[in-house]
Coordinates of C-alpha atoms and ligand atoms in Angstrom, one line a residue:
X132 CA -17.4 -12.8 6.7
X133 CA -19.8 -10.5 5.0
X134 CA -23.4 -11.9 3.4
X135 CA -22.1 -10.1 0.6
X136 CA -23.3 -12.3 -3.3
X137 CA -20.0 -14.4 -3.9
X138 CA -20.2 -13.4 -7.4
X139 CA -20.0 -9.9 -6.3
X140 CA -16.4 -8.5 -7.4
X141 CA -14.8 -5.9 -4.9
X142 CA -13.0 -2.8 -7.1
X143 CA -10.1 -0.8 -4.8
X144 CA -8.7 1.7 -6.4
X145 CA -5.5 3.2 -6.0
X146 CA -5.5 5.8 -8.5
X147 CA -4.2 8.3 -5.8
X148 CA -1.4 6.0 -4.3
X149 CA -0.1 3.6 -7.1
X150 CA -1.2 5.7 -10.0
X151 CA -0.2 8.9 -8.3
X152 CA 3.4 7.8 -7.2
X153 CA 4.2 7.4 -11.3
X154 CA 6.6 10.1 -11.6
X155 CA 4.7 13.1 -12.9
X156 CA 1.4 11.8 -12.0
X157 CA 1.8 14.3 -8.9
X158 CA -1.8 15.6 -7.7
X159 CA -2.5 18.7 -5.5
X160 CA -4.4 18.4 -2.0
X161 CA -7.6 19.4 -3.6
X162 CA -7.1 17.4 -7.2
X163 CA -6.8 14.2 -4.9
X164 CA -9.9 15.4 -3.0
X165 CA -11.9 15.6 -6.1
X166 CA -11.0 12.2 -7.6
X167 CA -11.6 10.6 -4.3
X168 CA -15.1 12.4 -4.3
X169 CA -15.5 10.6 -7.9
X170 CA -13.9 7.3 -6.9
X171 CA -16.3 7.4 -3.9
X172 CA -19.6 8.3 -6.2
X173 CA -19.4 5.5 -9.1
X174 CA -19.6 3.1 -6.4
X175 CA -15.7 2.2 -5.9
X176 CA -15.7 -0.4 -2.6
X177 CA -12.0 0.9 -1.3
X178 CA -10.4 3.9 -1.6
X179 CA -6.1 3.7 -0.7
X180 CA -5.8 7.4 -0.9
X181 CA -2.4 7.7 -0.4
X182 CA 1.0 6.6 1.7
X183 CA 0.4 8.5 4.6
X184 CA 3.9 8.5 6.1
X185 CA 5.4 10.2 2.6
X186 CA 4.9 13.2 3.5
X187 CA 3.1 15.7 5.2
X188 CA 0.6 16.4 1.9
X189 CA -0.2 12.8 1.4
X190 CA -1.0 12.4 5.2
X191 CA -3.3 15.4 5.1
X192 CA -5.0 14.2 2.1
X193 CA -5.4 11.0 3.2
X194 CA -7.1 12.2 6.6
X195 CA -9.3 14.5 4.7
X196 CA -10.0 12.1 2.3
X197 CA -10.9 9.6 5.0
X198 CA -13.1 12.8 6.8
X199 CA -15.4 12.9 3.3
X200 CA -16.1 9.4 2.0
X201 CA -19.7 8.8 2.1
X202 CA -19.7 4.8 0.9
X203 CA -16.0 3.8 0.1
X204 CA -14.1 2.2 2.5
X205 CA -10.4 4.5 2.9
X206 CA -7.5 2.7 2.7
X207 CA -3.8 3.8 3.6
X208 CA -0.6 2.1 2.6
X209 CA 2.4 1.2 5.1
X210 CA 5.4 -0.5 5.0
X211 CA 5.9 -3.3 7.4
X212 CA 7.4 -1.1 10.5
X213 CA 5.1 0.3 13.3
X214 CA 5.9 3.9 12.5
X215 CA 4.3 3.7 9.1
X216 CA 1.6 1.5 10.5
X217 CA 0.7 4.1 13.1
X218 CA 1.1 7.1 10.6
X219 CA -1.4 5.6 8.2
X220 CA -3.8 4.7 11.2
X221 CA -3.6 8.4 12.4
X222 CA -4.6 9.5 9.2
X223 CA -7.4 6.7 8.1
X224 CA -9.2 6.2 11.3
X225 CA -11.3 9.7 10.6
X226 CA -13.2 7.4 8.5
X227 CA -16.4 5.7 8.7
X228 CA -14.5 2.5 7.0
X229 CA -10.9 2.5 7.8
X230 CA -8.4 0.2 6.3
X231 CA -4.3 -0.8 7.0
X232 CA -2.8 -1.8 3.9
X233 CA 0.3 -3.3 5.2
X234 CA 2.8 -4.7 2.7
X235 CA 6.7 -6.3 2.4
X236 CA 8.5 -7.8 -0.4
X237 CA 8.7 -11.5 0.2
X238 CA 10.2 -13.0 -3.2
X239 CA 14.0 -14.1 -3.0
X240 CA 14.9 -10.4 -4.6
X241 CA 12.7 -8.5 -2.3
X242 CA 13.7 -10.4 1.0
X243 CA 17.3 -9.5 0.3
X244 CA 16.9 -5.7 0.4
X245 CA 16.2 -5.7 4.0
X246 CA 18.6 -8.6 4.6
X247 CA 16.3 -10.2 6.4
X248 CA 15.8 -14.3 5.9
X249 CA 12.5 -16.5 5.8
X250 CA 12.0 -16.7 9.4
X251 CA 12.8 -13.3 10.0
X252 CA 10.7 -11.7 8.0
X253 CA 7.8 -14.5 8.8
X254 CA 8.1 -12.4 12.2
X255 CA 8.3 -9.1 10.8
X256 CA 4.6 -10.1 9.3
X257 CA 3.4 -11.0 12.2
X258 CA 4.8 -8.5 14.4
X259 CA 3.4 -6.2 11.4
X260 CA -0.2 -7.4 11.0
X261 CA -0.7 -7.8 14.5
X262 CA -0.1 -4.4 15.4
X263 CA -2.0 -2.8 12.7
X264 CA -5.0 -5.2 13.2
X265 CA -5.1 -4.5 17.0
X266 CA -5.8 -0.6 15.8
X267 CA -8.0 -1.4 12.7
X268 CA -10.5 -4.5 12.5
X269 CA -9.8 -4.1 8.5
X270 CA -6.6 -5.0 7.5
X271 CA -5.1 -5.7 4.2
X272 CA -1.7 -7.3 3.7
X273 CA 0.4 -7.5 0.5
X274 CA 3.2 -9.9 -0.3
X275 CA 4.9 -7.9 -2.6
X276 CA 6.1 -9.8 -5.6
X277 CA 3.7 -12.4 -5.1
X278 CA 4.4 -13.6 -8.3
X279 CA 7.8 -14.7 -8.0
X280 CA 7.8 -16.0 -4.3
X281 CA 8.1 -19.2 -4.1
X282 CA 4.8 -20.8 -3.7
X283 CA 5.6 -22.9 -0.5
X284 CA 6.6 -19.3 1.4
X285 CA 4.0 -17.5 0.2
X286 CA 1.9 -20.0 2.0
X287 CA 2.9 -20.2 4.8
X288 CA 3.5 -16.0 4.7
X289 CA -0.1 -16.0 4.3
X290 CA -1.4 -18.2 6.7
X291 CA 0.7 -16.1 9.6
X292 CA -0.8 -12.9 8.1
X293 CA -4.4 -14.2 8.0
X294 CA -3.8 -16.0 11.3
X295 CA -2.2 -12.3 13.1
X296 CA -5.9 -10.8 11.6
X297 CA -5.4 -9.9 8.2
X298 CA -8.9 -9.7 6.3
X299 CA -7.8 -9.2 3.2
X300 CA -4.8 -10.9 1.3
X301 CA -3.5 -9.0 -1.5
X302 CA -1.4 -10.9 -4.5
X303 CA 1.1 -8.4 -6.3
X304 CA 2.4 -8.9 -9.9
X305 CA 4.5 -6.2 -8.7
X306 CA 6.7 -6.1 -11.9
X307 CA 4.0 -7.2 -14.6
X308 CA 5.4 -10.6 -14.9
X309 CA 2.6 -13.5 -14.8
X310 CA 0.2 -14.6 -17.4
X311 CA -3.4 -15.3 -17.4
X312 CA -3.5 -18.9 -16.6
X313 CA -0.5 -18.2 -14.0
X314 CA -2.4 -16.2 -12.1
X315 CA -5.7 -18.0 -12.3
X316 CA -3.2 -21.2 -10.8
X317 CA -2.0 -19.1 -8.3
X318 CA -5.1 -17.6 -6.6
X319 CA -6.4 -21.3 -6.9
X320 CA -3.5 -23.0 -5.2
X321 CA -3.7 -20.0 -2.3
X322 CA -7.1 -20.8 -1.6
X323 CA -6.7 -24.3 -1.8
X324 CA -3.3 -24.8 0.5
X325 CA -3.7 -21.5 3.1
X326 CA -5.6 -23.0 6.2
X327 CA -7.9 -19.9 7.1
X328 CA -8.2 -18.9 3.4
X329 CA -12.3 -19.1 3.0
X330 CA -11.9 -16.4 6.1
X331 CA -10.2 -13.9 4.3
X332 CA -10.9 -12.0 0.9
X333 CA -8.2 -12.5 -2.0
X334 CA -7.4 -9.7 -4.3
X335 CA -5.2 -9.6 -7.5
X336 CA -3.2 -6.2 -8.2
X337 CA -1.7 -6.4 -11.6
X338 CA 1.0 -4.4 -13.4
X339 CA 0.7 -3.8 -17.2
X340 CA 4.6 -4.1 -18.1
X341 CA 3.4 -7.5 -21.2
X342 CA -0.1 -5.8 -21.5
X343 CA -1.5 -8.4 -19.2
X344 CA -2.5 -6.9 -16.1
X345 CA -6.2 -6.6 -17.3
X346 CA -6.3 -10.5 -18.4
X347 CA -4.4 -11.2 -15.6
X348 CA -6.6 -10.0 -12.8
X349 CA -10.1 -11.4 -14.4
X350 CA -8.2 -14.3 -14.7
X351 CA -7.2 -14.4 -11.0
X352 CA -11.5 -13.3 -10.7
X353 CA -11.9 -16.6 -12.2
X354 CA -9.9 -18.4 -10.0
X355 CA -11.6 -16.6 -6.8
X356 CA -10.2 -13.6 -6.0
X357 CA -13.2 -11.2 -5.1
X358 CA -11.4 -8.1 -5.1
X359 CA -9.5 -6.6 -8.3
X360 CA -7.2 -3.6 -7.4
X361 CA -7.1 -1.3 -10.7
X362 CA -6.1 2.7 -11.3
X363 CA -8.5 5.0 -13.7
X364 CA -7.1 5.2 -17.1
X365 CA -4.4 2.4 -16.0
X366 CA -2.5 5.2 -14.6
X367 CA 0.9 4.1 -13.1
X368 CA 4.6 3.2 -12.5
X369 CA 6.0 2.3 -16.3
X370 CA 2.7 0.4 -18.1
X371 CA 0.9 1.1 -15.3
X372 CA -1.7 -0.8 -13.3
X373 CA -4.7 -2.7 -14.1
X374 CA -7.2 -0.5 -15.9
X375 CA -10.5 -0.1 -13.5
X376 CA -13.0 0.8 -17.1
X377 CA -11.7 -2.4 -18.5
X378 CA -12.1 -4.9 -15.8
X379 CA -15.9 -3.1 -15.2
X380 CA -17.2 -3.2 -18.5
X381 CA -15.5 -6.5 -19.6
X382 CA -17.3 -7.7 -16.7
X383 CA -20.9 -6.2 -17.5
X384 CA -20.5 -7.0 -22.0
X385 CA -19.1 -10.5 -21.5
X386 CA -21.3 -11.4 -18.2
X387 CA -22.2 -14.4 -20.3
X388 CA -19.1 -16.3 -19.7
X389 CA -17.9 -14.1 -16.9
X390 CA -20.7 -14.0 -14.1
X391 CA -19.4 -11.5 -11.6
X392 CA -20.7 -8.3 -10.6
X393 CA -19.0 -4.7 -8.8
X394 CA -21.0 -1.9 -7.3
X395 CA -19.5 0.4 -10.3
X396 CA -21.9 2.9 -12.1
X397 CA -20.0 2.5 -15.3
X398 CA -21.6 5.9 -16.9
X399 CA -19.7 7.9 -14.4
X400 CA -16.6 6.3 -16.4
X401 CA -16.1 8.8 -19.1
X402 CA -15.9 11.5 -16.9
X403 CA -13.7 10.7 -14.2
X404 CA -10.9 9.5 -17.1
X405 CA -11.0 13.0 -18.3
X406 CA -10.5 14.2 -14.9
X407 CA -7.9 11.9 -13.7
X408 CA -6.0 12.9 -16.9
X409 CA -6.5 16.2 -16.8
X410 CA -4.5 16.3 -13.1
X411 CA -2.6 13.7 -13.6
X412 CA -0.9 15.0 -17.1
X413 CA -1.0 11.7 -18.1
X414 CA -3.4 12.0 -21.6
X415 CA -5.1 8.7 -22.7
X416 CA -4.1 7.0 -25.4
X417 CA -6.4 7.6 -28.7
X418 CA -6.9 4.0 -29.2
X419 CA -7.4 3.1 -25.3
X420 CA -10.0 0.3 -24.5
X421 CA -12.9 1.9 -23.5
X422 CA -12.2 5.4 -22.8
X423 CA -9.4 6.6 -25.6
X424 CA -10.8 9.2 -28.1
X425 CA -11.1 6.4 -30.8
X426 CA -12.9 3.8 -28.4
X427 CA -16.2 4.7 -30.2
X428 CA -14.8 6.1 -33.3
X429 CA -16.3 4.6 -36.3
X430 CA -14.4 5.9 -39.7
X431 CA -13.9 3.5 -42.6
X432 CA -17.3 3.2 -45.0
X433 CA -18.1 -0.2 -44.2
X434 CA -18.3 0.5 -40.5
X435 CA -20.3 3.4 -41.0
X436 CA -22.5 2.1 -43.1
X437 CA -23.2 -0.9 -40.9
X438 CA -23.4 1.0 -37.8
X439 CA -26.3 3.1 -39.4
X440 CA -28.2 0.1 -40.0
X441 CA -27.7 -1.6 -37.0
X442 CA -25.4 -0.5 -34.3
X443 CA -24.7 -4.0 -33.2
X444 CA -23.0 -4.8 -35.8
X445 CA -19.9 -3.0 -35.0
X446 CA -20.7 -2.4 -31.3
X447 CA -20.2 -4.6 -28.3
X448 CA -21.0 -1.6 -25.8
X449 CA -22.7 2.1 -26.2
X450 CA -21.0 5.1 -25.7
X451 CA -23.3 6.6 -23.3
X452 CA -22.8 3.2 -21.2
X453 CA -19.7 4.9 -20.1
X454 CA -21.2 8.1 -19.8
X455 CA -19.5 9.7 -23.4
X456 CA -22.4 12.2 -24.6
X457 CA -22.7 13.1 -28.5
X458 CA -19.5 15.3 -29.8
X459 CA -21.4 18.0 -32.0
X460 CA -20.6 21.5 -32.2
X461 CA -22.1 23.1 -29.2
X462 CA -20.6 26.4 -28.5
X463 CA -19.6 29.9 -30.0
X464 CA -19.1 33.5 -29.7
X465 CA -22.6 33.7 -28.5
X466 CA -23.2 31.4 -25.9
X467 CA -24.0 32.4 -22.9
X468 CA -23.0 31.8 -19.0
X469 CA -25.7 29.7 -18.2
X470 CA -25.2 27.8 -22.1
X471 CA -21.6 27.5 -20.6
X472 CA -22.4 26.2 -17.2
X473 CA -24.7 23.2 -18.1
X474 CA -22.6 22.0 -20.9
X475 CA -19.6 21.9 -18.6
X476 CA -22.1 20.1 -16.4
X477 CA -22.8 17.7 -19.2
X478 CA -19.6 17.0 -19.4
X479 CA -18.6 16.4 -15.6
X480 CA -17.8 19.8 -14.6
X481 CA -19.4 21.4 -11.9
X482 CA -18.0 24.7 -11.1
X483 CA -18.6 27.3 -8.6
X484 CA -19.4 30.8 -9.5
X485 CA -15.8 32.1 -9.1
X486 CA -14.4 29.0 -11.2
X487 CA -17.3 29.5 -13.5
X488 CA -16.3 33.2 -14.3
X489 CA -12.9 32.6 -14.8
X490 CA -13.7 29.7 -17.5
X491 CA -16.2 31.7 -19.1
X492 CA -13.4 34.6 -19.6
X493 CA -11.3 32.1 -21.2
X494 CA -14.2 30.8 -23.1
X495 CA -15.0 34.2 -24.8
X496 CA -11.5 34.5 -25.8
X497 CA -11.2 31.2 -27.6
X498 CA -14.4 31.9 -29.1
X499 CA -13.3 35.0 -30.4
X500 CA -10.5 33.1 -32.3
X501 CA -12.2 30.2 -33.0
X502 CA -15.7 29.5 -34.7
X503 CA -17.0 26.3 -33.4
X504 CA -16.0 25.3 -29.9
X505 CA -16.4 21.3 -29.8
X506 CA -16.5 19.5 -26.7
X507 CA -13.0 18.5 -26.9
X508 CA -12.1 22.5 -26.4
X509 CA -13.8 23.0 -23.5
X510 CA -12.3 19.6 -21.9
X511 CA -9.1 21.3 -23.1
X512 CA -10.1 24.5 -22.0
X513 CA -10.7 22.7 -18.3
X514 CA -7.3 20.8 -18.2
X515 CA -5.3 24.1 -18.7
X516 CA -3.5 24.3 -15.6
X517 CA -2.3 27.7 -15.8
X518 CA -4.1 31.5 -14.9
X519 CA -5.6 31.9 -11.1
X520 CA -4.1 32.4 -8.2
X521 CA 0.0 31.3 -9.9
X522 CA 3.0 33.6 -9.0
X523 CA 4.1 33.7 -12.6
X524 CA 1.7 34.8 -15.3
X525 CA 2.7 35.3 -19.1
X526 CA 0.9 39.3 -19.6
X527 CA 2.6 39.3 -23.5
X528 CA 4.0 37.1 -25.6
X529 CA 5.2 37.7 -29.4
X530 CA 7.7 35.3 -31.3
X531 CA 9.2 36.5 -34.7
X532 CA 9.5 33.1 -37.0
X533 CA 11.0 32.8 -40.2
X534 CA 12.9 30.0 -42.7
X535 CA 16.1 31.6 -40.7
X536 CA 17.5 30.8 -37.2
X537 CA 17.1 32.0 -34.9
X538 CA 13.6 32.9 -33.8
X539 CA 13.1 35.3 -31.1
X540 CA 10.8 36.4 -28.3
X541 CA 9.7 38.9 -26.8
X542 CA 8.2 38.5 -23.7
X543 CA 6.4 39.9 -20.1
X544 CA 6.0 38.2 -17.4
X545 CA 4.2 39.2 -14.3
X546 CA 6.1 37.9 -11.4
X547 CA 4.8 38.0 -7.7
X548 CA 2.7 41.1 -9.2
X549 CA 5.7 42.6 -10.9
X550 CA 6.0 42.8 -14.3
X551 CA 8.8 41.9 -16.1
X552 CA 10.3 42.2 -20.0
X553 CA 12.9 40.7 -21.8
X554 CA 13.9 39.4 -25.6
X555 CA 15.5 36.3 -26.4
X556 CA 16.3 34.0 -29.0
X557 CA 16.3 30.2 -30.0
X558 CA 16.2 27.1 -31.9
X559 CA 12.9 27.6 -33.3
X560 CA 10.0 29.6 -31.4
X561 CA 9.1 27.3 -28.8
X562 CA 12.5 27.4 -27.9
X563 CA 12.9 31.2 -28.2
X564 CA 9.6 31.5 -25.5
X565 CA 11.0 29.0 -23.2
X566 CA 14.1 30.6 -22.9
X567 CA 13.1 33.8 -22.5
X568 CA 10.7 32.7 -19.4
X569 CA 13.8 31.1 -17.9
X570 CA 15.7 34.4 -18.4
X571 CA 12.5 36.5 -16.4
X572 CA 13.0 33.2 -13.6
X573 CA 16.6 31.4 -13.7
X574 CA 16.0 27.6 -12.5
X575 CA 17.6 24.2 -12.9
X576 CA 14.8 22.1 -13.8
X577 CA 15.2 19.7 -16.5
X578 CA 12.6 19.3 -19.2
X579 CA 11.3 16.2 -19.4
X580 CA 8.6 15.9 -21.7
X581 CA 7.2 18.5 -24.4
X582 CA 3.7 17.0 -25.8
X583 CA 1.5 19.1 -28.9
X584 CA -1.4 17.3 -29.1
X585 CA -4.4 19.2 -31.7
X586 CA -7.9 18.8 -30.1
X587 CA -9.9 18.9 -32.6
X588 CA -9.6 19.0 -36.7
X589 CA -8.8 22.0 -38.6
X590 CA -6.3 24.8 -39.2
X591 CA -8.1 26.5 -36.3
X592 CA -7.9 23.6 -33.8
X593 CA -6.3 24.3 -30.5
X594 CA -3.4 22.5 -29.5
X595 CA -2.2 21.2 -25.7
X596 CA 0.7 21.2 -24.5
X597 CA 2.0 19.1 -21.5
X598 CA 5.3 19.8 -20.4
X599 CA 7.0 17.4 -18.1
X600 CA 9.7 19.1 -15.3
X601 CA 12.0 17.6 -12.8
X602 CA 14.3 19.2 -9.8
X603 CA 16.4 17.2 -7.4
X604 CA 13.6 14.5 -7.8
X605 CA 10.7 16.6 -7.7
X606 CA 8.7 16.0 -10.9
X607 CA 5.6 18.7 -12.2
X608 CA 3.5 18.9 -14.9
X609 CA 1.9 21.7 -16.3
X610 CA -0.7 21.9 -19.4
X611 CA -2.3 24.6 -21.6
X612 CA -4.1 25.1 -24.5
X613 CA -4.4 27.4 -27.3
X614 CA -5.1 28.2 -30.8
X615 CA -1.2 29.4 -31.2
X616 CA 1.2 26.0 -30.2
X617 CA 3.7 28.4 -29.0
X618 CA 1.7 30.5 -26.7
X619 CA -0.1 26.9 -25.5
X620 CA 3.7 25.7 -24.8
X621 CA 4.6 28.9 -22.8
X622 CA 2.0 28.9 -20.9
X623 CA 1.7 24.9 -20.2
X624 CA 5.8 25.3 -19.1
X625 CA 5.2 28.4 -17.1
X626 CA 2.3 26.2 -15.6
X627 CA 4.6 23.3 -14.8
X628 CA 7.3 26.1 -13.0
X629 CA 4.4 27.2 -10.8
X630 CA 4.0 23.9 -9.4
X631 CA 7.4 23.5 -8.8
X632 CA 7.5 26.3 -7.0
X633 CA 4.6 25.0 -4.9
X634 CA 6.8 21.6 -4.1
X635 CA 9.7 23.2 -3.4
X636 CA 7.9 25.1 -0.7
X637 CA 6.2 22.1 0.8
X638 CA 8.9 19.8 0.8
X639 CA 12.2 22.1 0.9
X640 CA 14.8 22.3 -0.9
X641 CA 16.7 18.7 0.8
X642 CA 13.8 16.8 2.5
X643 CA 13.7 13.9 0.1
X644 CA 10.2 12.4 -0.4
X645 CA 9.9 8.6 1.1
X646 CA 9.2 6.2 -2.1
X647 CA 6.7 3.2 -1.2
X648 CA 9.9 1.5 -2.5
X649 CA 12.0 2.4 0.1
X650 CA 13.6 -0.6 2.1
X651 CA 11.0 -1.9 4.7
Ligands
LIG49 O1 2.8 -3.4 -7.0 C1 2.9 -3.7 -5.7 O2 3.5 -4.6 -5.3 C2 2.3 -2.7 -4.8 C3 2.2 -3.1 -3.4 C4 2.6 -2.0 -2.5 C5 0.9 -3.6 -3.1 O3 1.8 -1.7 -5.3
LIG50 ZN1 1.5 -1.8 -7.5

């Protein structure tokens, strides 16, 4: 046991494992490698950076991952076999922290998926947790389902993973399930009933399916569990996971009734949202606690008028406290490189000189279009996806509305550094530009999602577009943004085939990626 303050509140984040697996959340190598760089700076305690037996990518980004971390503790997940066990150690033992997170599903529904019965799988966990604890001295096992085992098996599970060397015991509301007092019961009766439980650390893992999962885990904190596991932004499978901003600051505002502390430097908050949206092409909610575009947003003329008196009146936290700077116009045609640079900077993004030039060319051109660039642009400006290095690139694009279908494009492409023409019409012009990119580059892909979202107010306001994608399973995003909607949606779906292409080369055309899921 650590001398660590037993009010302090351990955060793990699995932003790049839970969050990531949400279909369409898909990260690159180097987006994980930044978030885990940001994760790692606030102050989060554990890092699971991916499932390292998935695939080949999340194994190397896990290991590198695990090569970087200055203060976080890296954590990989396996299933409850050695060969995942192994896998994950291979990859997380670069670190100066390493942790297993071993997990199986133990409720009545999970156990029958590997047909396997109590005393069976009571083996399988300690055949499991012994192996991975004689390579790793940190070990963190999961019941899955937690929340619907039945309580006299999930002790006794518990006591033969804590007794085979777990250090950490993990409880899952793996399907969003349990209410507050529910969970605060059942940390309580855990600690209580397990023998070896004041050895170990508890921590609560919540999904959001009711809207609980925040409730639920400082509920569980309550109770005793000293370490909440949470995703930026909630990011995750269907409601996702317990949001790490809320559990942080509802910890700091309402300390009063609520004495527990994390290592989190909450103004690095803002930032990292923006980020973790921005590659995961999931875009937060306007009115999301703390870090939606509203969160701070004071409009009607009684909240205005009482803010400017007193701020208190109407505000329980202050923007900067999660590191949001003032939203004035900033930019324009005139700003310079430098101007550029350090209000990225403000903002959370530092860039190198060769990212920095190619921002600044896109810069100019939206300035050239559009008066005042807001801070919301250049966020906007940063999450387009699109340009670089990608084998497709839209060189011309010209759509031809009118009150009468249909609409028509013409388009050129420039494909592996050839370019191509053609015309084509459709059901309105978004339609007419998407099917004239898949005419320049036939594929299968089914659209999934087709988001227009306008930054900022005005007739001139840019808009972005996500667009969703999915191939035999694969699923890509892509985003753009633009003063024209239909160029934006080009470009953000010619974005999304770019990644594609990148999966398809790294996984093949019929290597089927392992799901966390998967049967144990
Ligand atoms: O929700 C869940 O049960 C999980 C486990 C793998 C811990 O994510
Ligand atoms: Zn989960």
């Amino acid at each position: 046991m650590t001398n660590r303050s037993p009010n302090r509140v351990l955060i793990f984040d699995t932003t790049l494992r839970d969050g990531e697996q949400s279909p369409g959340a898909t990260m690159t190598h180097d987006e994980k490698l930044e978030i885990a760089g940001l994760l790692d700076e606030m102050g989060v305690d554990i890092i699971e950076a991916g499932f390292p037996i998935a695939s080949e990518g999340d194994f190397n980004a896990v290991k590198e991952i695990a090569e970087r971390a200055q203060n976080a503790v890296i954590c990989g997940l396996a299933r409850a076999n050695t060969n995942d066990i192994d896998r994950c150690w291979e990859a997380v033992k670069h670190a100066k922290n390493p942790r297993i997170h071993t997990f199986i599903g133990t409720s009545p529904l999970h156990r029958a998926i590997p047909n396997l019965n109590q005393d069976e799988m009571a083996e399988r966990i300690h055949a499991t947790v012994t192996h991975a604890r004689n390579l790793c001295d940190n070990v963190q096992w999961s019941p899955m389902d937690a929340t619907r085992t039945e309580d006299d098996y999930l002790c006794r599970v518990i006591e033969i993973a804590i007794k085979a060397g777990a250090t950490t015991i993990n409880i899952p509301d793996t399907v969003g399930y349990t209410a507050p007092r529910e969970s605060a019961d059942l940390i309580r009766l855990l600690i209580e009933r397990v023998p070896g439980a004041d050895e170990v650390v508890f921590a609560t893992h919540c999904h959001n399916d009711l809207g609980m999962a925040t409730a639920n885990s400082l509920a569980a904190v309550e109770a005793g569990a000293r370490q909440v596991e949470c995703t930026i932004n909630g990011l995750g499978e269907r409601a996702g996971n317990t949001a790490l901003e809320e559990v942080v600051m509802a910890l700091k505002v309402r300390n009063d009734i609520m004495p527990f502390g994390t290592g989190i430097d909450a103004t690095k908050i803002m930032n990292i949202s923006r980020r973790v949206a921005s590659v995961s092409g999931f875009p937060v909610q306007f009115n999301k606690a703390i870090v939606g575009k509203n969160a701070f947003a004071h409009e009607s003329g009684i909240h205005q008028d009482g803010m400017l008196k007193n701020a208190e009146t109407f505000e329980i936290m202050r923007p900067e406290d999660v590191g949001l700077t003032e939203t004035n116009i900033v930019m324009g045609k005139h700003s310079g490189r430098a101007a550029l640079r350090s209000k990225l900077s403000d903002l959370g993004y530092d860039l190198g000189d060769n990212q920095l030039r190619d921002v600044f060319v896109r810069f100019k051109a939206l300035a050239d279009r559009k008066k005042e660039i807001y801070d919301d642009d250049l966020v906007a400006l940063m999450r387009d996806t699109g340009g670089g290095e990608e084998r497709l690139q839209i060189k011309f694009l010209r759509v031809i509305c009118g009150t009468e279908a249909p609409q028509s494009a013409d388009l050129t492409m420039t494909i592996d550094g050839e370019d191509r023409q053609t015309t084509a019409t459709g059901d309105g012009p978004v339609d007419a530009a998407f099917n004239a990119v898949k005419q320049l580059f036939p594929h299968e892909a089914k659209l999934q999602l087709y988001q227009v979202h306008a930054v900022t107010e005005g007739t001139d306001a840019q808009a972005t577009v996500s667009v969703r994608m999915e191939e035999e399973g694969r699923i890509v995003n892509g985003q753009s943004a633009d003063t024209d909607t239909v160029v934006a949606s080009a470009k953000a779906y010619v974005a999304a085939l770019n990644r594609l292409i990148v999966r398809r080369e790294k996984t093949g055309s019929d290597t089927p990626e392992i799901s966390y899921k998967d049967v144990s």
